[in-house]
Coordinates of C-alpha atoms and ligand atoms in Angstrom, one line a residue:
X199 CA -35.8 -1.4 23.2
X200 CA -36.0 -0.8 26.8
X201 CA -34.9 -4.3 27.8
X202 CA -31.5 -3.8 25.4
X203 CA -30.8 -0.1 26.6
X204 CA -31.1 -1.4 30.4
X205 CA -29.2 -4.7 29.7
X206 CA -26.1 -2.9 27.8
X207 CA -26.1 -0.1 30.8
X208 CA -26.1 -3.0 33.7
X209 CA -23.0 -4.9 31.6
X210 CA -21.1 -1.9 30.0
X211 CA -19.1 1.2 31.9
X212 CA -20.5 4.8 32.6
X213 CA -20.7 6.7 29.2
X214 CA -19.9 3.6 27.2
X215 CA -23.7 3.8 25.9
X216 CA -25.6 6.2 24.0
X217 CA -29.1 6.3 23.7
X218 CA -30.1 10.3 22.8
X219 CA -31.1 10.5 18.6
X220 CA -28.7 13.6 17.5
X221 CA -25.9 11.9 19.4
X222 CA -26.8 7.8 17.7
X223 CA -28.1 9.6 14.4
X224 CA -24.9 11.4 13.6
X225 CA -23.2 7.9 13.8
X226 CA -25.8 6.7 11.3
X227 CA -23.8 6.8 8.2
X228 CA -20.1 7.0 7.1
X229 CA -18.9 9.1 3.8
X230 CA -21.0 6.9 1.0
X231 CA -23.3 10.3 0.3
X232 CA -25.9 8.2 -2.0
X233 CA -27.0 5.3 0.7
X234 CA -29.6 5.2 3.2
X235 CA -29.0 4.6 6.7
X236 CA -31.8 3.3 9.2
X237 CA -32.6 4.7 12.9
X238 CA -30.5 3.3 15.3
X239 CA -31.3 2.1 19.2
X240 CA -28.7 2.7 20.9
X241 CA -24.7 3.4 20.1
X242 CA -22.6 1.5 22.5
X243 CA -18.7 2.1 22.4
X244 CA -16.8 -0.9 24.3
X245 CA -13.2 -1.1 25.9
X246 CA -12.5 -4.3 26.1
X247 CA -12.9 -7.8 24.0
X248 CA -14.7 -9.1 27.1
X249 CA -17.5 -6.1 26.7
X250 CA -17.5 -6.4 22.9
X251 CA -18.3 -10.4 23.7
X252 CA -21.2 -9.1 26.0
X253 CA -22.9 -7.0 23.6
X254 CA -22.9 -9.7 21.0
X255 CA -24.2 -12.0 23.3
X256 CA -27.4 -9.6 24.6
X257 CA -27.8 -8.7 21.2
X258 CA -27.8 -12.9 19.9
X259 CA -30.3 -13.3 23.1
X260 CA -32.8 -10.3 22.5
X261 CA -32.5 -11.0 18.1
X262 CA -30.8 -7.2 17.5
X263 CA -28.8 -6.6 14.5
X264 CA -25.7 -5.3 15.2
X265 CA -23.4 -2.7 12.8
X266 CA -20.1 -3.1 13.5
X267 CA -17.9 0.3 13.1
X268 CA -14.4 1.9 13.2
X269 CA -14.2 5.5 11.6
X270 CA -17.2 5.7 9.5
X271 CA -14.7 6.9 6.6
X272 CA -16.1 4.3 4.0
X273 CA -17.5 5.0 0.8
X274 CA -19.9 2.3 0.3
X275 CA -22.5 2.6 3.1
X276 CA -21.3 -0.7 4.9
X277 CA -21.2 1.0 8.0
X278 CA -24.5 2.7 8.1
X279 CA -27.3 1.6 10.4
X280 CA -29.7 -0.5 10.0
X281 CA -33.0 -0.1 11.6
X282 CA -33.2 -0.9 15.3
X283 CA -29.9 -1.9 15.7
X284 CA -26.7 -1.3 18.2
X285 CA -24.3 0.6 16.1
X286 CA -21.1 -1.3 17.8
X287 CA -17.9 1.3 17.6
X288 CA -14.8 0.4 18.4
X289 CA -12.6 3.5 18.5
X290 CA -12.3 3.6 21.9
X291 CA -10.3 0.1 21.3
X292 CA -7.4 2.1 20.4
X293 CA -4.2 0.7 21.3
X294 CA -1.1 -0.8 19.7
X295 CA -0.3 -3.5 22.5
X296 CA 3.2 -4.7 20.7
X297 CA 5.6 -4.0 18.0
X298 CA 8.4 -6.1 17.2
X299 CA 11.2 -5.6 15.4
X300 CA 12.7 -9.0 15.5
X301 CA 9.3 -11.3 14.4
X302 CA 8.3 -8.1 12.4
X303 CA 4.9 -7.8 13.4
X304 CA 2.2 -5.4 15.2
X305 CA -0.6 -6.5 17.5
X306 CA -3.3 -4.0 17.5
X307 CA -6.8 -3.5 18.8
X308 CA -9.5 -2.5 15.5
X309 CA -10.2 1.4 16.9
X310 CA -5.8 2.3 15.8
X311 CA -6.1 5.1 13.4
X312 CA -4.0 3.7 10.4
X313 CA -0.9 6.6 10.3
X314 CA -0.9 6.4 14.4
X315 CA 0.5 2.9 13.2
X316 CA 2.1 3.2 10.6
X317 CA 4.1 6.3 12.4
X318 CA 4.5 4.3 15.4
X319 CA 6.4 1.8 13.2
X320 CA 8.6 4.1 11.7
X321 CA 9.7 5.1 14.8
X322 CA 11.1 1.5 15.0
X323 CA 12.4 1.7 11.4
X324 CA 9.4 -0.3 10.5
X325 CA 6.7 0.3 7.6
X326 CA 3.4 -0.8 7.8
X327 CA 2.5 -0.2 4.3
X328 CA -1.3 -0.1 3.3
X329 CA -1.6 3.5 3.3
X330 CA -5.6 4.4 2.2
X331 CA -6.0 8.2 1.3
X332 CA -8.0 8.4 4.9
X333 CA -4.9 7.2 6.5
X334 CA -5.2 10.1 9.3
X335 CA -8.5 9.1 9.9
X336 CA -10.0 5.5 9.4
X337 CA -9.2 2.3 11.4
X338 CA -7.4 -0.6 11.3
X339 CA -10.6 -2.7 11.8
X340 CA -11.9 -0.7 9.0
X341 CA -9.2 -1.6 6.8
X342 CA -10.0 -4.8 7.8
X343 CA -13.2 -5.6 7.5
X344 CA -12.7 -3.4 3.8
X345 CA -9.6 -5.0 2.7
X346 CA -8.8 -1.2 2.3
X347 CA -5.8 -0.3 -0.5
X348 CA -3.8 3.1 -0.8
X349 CA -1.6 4.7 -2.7
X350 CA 1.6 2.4 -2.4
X351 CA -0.2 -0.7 -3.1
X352 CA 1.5 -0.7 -6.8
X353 CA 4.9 -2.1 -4.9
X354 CA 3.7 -3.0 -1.6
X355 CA -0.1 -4.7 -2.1
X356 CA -2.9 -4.2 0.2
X357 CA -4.4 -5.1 3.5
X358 CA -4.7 -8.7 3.3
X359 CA -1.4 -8.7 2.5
X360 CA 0.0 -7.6 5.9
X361 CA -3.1 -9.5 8.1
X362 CA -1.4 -12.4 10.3
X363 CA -3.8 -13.3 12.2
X364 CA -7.1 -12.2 14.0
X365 CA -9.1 -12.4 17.9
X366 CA -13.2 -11.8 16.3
X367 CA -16.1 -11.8 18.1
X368 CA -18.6 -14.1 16.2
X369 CA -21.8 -13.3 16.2
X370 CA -22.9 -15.7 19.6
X371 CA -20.6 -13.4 22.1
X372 CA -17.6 -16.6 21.2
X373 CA -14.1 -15.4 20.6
X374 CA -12.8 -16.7 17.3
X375 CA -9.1 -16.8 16.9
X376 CA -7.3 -16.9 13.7
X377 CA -4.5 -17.1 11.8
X378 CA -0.5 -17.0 13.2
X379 CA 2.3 -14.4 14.4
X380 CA 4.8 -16.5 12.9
X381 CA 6.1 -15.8 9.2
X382 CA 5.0 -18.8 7.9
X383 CA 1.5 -20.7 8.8
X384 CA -0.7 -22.9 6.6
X385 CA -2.5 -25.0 9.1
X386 CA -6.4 -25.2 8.4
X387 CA -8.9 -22.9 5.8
X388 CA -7.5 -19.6 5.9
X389 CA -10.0 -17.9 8.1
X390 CA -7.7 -14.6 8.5
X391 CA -7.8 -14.3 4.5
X392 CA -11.7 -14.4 4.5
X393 CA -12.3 -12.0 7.3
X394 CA -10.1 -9.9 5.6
X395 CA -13.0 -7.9 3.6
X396 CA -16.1 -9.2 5.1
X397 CA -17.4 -5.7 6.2
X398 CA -18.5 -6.9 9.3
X399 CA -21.3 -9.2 8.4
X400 CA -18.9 -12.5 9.5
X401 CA -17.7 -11.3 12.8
X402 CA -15.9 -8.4 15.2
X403 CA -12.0 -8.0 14.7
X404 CA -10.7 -7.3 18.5
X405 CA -7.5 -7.8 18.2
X406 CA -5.1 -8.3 15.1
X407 CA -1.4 -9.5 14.1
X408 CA -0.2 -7.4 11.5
X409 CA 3.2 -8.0 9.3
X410 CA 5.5 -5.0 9.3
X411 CA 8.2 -4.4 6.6
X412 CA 11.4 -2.5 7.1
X413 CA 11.1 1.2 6.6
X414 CA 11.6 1.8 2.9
X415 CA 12.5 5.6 3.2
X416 CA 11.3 8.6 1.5
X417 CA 10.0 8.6 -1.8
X418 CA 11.0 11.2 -5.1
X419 CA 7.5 11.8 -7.1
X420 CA 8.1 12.6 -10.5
X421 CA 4.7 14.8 -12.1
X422 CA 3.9 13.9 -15.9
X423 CA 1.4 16.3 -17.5
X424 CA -0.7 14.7 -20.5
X425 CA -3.1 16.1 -22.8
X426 CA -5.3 13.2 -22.8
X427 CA -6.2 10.6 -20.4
X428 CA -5.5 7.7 -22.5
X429 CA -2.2 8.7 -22.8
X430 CA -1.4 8.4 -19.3
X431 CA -3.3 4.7 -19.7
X432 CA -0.9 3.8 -22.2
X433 CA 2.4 5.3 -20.1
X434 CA 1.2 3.1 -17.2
X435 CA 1.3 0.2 -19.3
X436 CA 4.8 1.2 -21.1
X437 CA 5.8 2.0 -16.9
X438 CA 5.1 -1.8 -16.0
X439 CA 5.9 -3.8 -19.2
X440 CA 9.4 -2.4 -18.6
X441 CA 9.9 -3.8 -15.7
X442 CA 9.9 -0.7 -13.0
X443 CA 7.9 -1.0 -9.7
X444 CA 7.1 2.5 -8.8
X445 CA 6.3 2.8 -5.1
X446 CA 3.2 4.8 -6.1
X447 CA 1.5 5.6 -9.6
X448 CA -1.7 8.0 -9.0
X449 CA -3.7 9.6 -11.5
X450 CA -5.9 12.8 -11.4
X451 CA -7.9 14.0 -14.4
X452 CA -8.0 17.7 -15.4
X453 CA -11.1 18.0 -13.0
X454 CA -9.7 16.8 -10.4
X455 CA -6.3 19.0 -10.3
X456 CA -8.8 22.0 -10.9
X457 CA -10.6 20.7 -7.9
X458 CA -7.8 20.4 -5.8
X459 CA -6.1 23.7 -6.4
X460 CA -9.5 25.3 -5.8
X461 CA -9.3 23.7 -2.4
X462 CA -6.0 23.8 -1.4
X463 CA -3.9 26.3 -3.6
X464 CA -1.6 23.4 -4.3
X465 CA -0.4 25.2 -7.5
X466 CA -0.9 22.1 -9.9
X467 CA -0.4 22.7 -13.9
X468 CA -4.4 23.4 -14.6
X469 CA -3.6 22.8 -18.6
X470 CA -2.9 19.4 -18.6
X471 CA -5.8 16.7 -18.9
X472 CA -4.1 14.2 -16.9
X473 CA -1.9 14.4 -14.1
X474 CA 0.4 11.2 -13.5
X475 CA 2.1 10.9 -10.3
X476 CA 5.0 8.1 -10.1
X477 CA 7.4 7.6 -6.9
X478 CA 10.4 5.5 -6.1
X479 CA 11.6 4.7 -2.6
X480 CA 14.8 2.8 -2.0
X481 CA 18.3 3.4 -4.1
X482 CA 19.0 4.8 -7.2
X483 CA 15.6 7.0 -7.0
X484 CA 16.7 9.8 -9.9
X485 CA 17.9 7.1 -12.3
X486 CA 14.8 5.7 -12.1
X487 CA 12.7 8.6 -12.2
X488 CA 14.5 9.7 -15.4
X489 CA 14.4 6.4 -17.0
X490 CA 10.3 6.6 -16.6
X491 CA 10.1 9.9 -17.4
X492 CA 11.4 9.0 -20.6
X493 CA 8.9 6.2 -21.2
X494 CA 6.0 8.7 -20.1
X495 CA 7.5 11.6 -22.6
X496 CA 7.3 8.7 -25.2
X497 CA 3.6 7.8 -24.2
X498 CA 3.1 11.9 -25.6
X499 CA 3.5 13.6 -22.0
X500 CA 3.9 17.1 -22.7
X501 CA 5.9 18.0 -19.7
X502 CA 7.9 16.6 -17.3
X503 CA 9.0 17.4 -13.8
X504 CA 10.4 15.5 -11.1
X505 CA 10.1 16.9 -7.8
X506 CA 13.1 19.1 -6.3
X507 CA 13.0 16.8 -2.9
X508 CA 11.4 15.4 0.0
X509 CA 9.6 18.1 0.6
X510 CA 8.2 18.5 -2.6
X511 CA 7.4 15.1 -3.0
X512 CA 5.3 15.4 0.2
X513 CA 3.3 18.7 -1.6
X514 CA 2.1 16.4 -4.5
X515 CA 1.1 13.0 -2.5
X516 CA -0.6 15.5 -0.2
X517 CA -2.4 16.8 -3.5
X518 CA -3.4 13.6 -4.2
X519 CA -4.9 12.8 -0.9
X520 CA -6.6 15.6 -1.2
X521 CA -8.6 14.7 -4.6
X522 CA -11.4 13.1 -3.0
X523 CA -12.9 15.9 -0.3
X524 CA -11.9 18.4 -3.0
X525 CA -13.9 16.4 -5.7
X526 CA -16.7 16.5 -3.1
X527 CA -16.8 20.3 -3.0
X528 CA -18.0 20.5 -6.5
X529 CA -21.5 18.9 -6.0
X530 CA -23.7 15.4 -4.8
X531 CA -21.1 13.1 -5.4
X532 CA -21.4 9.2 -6.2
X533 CA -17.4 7.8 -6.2
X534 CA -16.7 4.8 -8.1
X535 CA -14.0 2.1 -7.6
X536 CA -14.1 0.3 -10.5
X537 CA -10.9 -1.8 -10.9
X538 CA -9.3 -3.2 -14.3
X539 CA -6.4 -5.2 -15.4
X540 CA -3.9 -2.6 -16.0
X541 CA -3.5 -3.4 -19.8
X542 CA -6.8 -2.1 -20.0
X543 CA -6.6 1.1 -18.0
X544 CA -6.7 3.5 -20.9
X545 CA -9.8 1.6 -22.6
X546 CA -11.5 2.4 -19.0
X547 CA -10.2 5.6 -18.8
X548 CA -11.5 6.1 -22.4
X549 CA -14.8 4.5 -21.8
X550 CA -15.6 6.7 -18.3
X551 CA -15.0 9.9 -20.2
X552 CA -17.1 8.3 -23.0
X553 CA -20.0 7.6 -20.2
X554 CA -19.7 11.5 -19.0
X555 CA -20.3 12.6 -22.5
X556 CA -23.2 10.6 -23.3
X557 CA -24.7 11.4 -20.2
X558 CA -24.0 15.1 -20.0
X559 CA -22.4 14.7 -16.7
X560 CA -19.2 16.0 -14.8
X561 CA -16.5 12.6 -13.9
X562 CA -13.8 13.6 -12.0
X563 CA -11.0 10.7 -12.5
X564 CA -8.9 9.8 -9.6
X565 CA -7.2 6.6 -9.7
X566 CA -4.6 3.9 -8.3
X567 CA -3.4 3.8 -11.6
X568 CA -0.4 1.5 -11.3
X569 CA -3.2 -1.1 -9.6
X570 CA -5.5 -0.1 -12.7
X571 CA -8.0 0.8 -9.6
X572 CA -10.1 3.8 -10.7
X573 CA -12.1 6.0 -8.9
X574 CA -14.8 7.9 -11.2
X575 CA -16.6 10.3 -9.3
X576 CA -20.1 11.2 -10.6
X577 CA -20.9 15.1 -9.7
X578 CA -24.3 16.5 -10.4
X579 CA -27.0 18.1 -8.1
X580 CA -29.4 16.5 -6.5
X581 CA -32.0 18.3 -6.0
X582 CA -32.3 18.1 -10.0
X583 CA -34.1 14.5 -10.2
X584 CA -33.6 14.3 -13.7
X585 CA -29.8 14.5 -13.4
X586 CA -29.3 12.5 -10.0
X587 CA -31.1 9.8 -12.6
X588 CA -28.8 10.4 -15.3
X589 CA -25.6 9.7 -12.5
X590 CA -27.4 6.7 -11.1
X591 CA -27.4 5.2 -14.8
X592 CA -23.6 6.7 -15.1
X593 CA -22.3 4.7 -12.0
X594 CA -24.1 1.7 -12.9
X595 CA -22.7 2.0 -16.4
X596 CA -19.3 2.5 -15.2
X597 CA -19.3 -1.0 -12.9
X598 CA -20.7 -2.6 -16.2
X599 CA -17.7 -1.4 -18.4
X600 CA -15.4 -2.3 -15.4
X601 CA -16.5 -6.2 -15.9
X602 CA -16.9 -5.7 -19.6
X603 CA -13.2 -5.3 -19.4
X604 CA -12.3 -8.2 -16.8
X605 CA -12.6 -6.1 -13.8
X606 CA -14.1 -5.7 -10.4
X607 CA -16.8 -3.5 -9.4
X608 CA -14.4 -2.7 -6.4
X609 CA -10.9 -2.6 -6.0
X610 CA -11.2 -1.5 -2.5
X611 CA -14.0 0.1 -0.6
X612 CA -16.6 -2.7 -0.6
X613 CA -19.8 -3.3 -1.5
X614 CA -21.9 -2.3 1.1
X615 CA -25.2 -1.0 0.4
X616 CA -23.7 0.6 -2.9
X617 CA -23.4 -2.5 -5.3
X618 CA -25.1 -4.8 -3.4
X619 CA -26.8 -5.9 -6.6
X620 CA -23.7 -5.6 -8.8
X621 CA -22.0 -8.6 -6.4
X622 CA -24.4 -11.1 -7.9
X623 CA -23.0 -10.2 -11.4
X624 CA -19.5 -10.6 -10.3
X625 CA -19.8 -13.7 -8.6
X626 CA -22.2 -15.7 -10.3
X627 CA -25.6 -17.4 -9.1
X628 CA -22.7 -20.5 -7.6
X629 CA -20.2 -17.8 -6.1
X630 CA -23.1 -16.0 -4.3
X631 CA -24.8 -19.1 -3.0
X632 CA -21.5 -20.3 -1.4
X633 CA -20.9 -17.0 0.1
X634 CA -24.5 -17.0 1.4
X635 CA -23.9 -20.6 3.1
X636 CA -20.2 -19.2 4.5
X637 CA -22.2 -16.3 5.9
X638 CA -24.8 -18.6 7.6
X639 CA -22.0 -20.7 9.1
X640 CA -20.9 -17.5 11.1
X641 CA -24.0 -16.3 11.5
X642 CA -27.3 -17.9 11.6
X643 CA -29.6 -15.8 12.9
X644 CA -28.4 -12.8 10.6
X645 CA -27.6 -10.3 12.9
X646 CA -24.1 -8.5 11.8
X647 CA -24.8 -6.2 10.1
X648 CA -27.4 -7.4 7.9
X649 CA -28.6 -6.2 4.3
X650 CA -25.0 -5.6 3.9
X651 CA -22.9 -7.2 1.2
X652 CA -24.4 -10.0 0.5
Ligands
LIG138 C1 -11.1 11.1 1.6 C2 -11.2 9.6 1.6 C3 -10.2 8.9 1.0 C4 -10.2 7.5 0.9 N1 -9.2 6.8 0.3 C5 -9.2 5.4 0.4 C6 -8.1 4.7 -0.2 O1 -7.2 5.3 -0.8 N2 -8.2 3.4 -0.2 C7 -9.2 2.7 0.4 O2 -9.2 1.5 0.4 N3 -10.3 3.4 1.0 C8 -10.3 4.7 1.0 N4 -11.3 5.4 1.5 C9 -12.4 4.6 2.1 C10 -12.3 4.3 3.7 O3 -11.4 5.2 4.3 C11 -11.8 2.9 3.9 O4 -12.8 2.0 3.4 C12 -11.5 2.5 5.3 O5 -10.9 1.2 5.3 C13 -12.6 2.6 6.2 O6 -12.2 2.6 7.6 P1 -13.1 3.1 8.8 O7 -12.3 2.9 10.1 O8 -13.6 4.4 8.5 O9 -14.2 2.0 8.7 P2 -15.8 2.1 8.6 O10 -16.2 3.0 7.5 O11 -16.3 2.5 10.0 O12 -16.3 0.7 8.3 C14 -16.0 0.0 7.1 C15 -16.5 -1.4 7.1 O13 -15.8 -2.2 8.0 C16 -16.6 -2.7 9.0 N5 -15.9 -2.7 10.3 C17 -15.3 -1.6 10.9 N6 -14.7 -2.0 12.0 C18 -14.8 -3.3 12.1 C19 -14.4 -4.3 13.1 N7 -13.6 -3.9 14.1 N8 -14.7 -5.6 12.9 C20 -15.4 -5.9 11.8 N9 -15.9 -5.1 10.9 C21 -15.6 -3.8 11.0 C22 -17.9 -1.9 9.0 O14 -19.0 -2.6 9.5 C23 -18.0 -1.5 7.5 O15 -18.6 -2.5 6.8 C24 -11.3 6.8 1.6 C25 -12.3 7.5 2.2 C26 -12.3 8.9 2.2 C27 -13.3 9.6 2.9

């Protein structure tokens, strides 16, 4: 521990390394409540890609795992230490080093805070879309390396979508790059693609090429109130066999609106037992609001109401950005990301509120609905063993409906230490043992950020 602490001082500048326990220990962990994190040695934040390639290189020479972080806004533990590691953040790799309008892309360093972007981009009449609901906060090498998804991913897809190309650190200090700036590119294995997601356990993104769409303009939210939540399945399903491409379709449960009102005052109808939120950008936004809000009146929504204007629009995404940290007021949390095809939302919808009842247990429903991506959030108390058993069983049983019903056991916050075990049932015994070889190629000795994923 010495030798690494005097090694990353000699090669790293003045404050760039942190060695006292309250200040590496409250870096320990990101938002996943329910996973362990390990002790840390030391918490080094670099500048540049030459420093970041310096700290992988002491840590491939003195065998020292390595946790690679942006934010520490993820829900799945993937950023959490591991014992006797270099937590590696790169927030202090903050810039946006080019925007351009004519080859449409961004070039970025990992630490940019994802709405820094995406307003610097408007500003250019640009868009980038993935939008997660920690947009203010988390990073753009977090969205990477968690192939992170938002609220407008219904129209506009997710991360991977818009990644180009990528400068990573592998794991020997060498500088890995990927990928292309230009609009079209298919030379080689598609490394970009399957960095995209690999929660840092394949390398470090320094530096990435992001595509940028043009500005689609504001959006009109329409509210539908439902008195169950498998009518709001079903409406989401009538939505999309129609034909319509809503720019957003979020749902919130009757928990959930309760929760946020509590937290925020936001004035949502606390009657109804499912909230769906739709949006259009673009042209003809009222037509198409009324023509859905027929469809959703026809699914049995009992009332209604598109917003007045922009303003109003902004009052019920900001609600729905909002359901998380107000879920999380209400007790321990464990939050799900479960996602289905979207033919069978309602059956998952159904089955979570099925799993609260049988386990006498509180499941705030959040979701991505137009992606069929849901977010059950287990509440209970935890210093009540008995329960905090009964929502391990709950989450557990939710991820099994999920592939029951030809899903994923996450949509879009990773697996972390979370569902570590639930990634061998996905994949397979063959899926898993090729993914273990692909990590090995990267990787050999096993030092980014190990026990992780896979
Ligand atoms: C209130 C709230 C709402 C959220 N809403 C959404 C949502 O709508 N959609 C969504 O997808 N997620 C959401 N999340 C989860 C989280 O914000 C995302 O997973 C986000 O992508 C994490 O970014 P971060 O910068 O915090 O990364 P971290 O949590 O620090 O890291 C995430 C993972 O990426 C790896 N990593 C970080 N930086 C790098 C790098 N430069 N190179 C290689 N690997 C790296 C880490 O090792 C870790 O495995 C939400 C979280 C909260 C708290």
């Amino acid at each position: 521990m010495g030798e690494l602490v005097e090694r990353l001082r000699a090669g790293l500048p003045d404050g760039a390394v942190a060695v006292d326990p309250d200040v590496t220990g409250a870096y320990a962990r990101d938002m996943a409540g329910f996973c362990d994190a390990g002790e840390p040695a030391v918490l080094v934040f670099p500048e540049t890609v030459e420093q970041v390639q310096f700290v992988m290189r002491t840590a491939t020479e003195l065998r020292v795992p390595v946790v690679p972080q942006g934010a520490r806004t993820g829900l799945s533990g993937g950023a959490n230490a591991v014992d006797g590691c270099i937590l590696l953040s790169l927030t202090r790799m903050n810039r946006i080093l080019h925007l351009d309008p004519v080859d449409r892309i961004a070039i970025v360093q990992p630490g940019v805070v994802n709405a820094e972007l995406s307003r610097a981009a408007e500003a250019r009449q640009l868009a980038y879309p993935p939008d997660p609901s920690s947009w203010e906060s988390c990073t753009i090498g977090g969205n990477i390396g968690t192939g992170a998804g938002g609220l407008c991913c219904v129209k506009y897809g997710v991360t991977g979508e818009y990644v180009l190309g990528l400068d990573v650190v592998l794991a020997d200090g060498r500088l890995l790059r990927t990928g292309r700036r230009t609009a079209k590119g298919v030379a080689g294995y598609d490394l970009t693609r399957l960095l995209v997601g690999s929660e840092g356990t394949l390398g470090v993104v320094v530096e990435a090429v992001l595509a940028l769409r043009p500005a689609p303009g504001p959006q009109l939210v329409l509210a539908a109130e439902f008195d169950s939540v498998d009518a709001a399945g079903r409406a989401v399903c009538d939505v999309m066999a129609a034909g319509f491409t809503p720019s957003l379709m979020e749902l919130m449960d009757a928990t959930t609106v309760r929760a946020v009102n509590e937290m925020a005052q936001m004035g949502l109808p606390e009657s109804t037992r499912a909230l769906l939120l739709v949006a259009f950008d673009g042209p003809d936004q009222r037509e198409l609001l009324a023509a859905v809000g027929e469809l959703c009146t026809a699914a049995g929504a009992t009332e209604v109401v598109p917003a007045e204007d922009r303003a109003e629009s902004e009052l019920l995404l900001q609600a729905r950005r909002l359901a998380l940290p107000a879920l999380e007021r209400m007790g321990t949390t464990m939050i799900d990301d479960v996602a289905v095809p979207r033919s069978a939302l309602a059956a998952m919808l159904n089955g979570v509120a099925g799993i609260a009842e049988r386990h006498r247990l509180t499941i705030g429903m959040v979701a991505h609905a137009g992606d069929g991506n849901t977010h059950p959030v287990v509440i209970f108390d935890a210093r009540d063993p008995e329960q905090a058993e009964r929502a391990r069983v709950s989450f557990d049983e939710i991820m099994a409906l999920g592939l029951e019903l030809g899903g994923t056991v996450t949509g879009e916050h990773g697996i972390g230490l979370l569902k570590r075990e639930w990634l061998a049932r996905e994949l397979g015994s063959v899926g898993l043992e090729l993914q273990r070889q692909i990590k090995a190629v990267f990787d050999p000795l096993g030092l980014l950020n190990p026990g992780k994923m896979i």
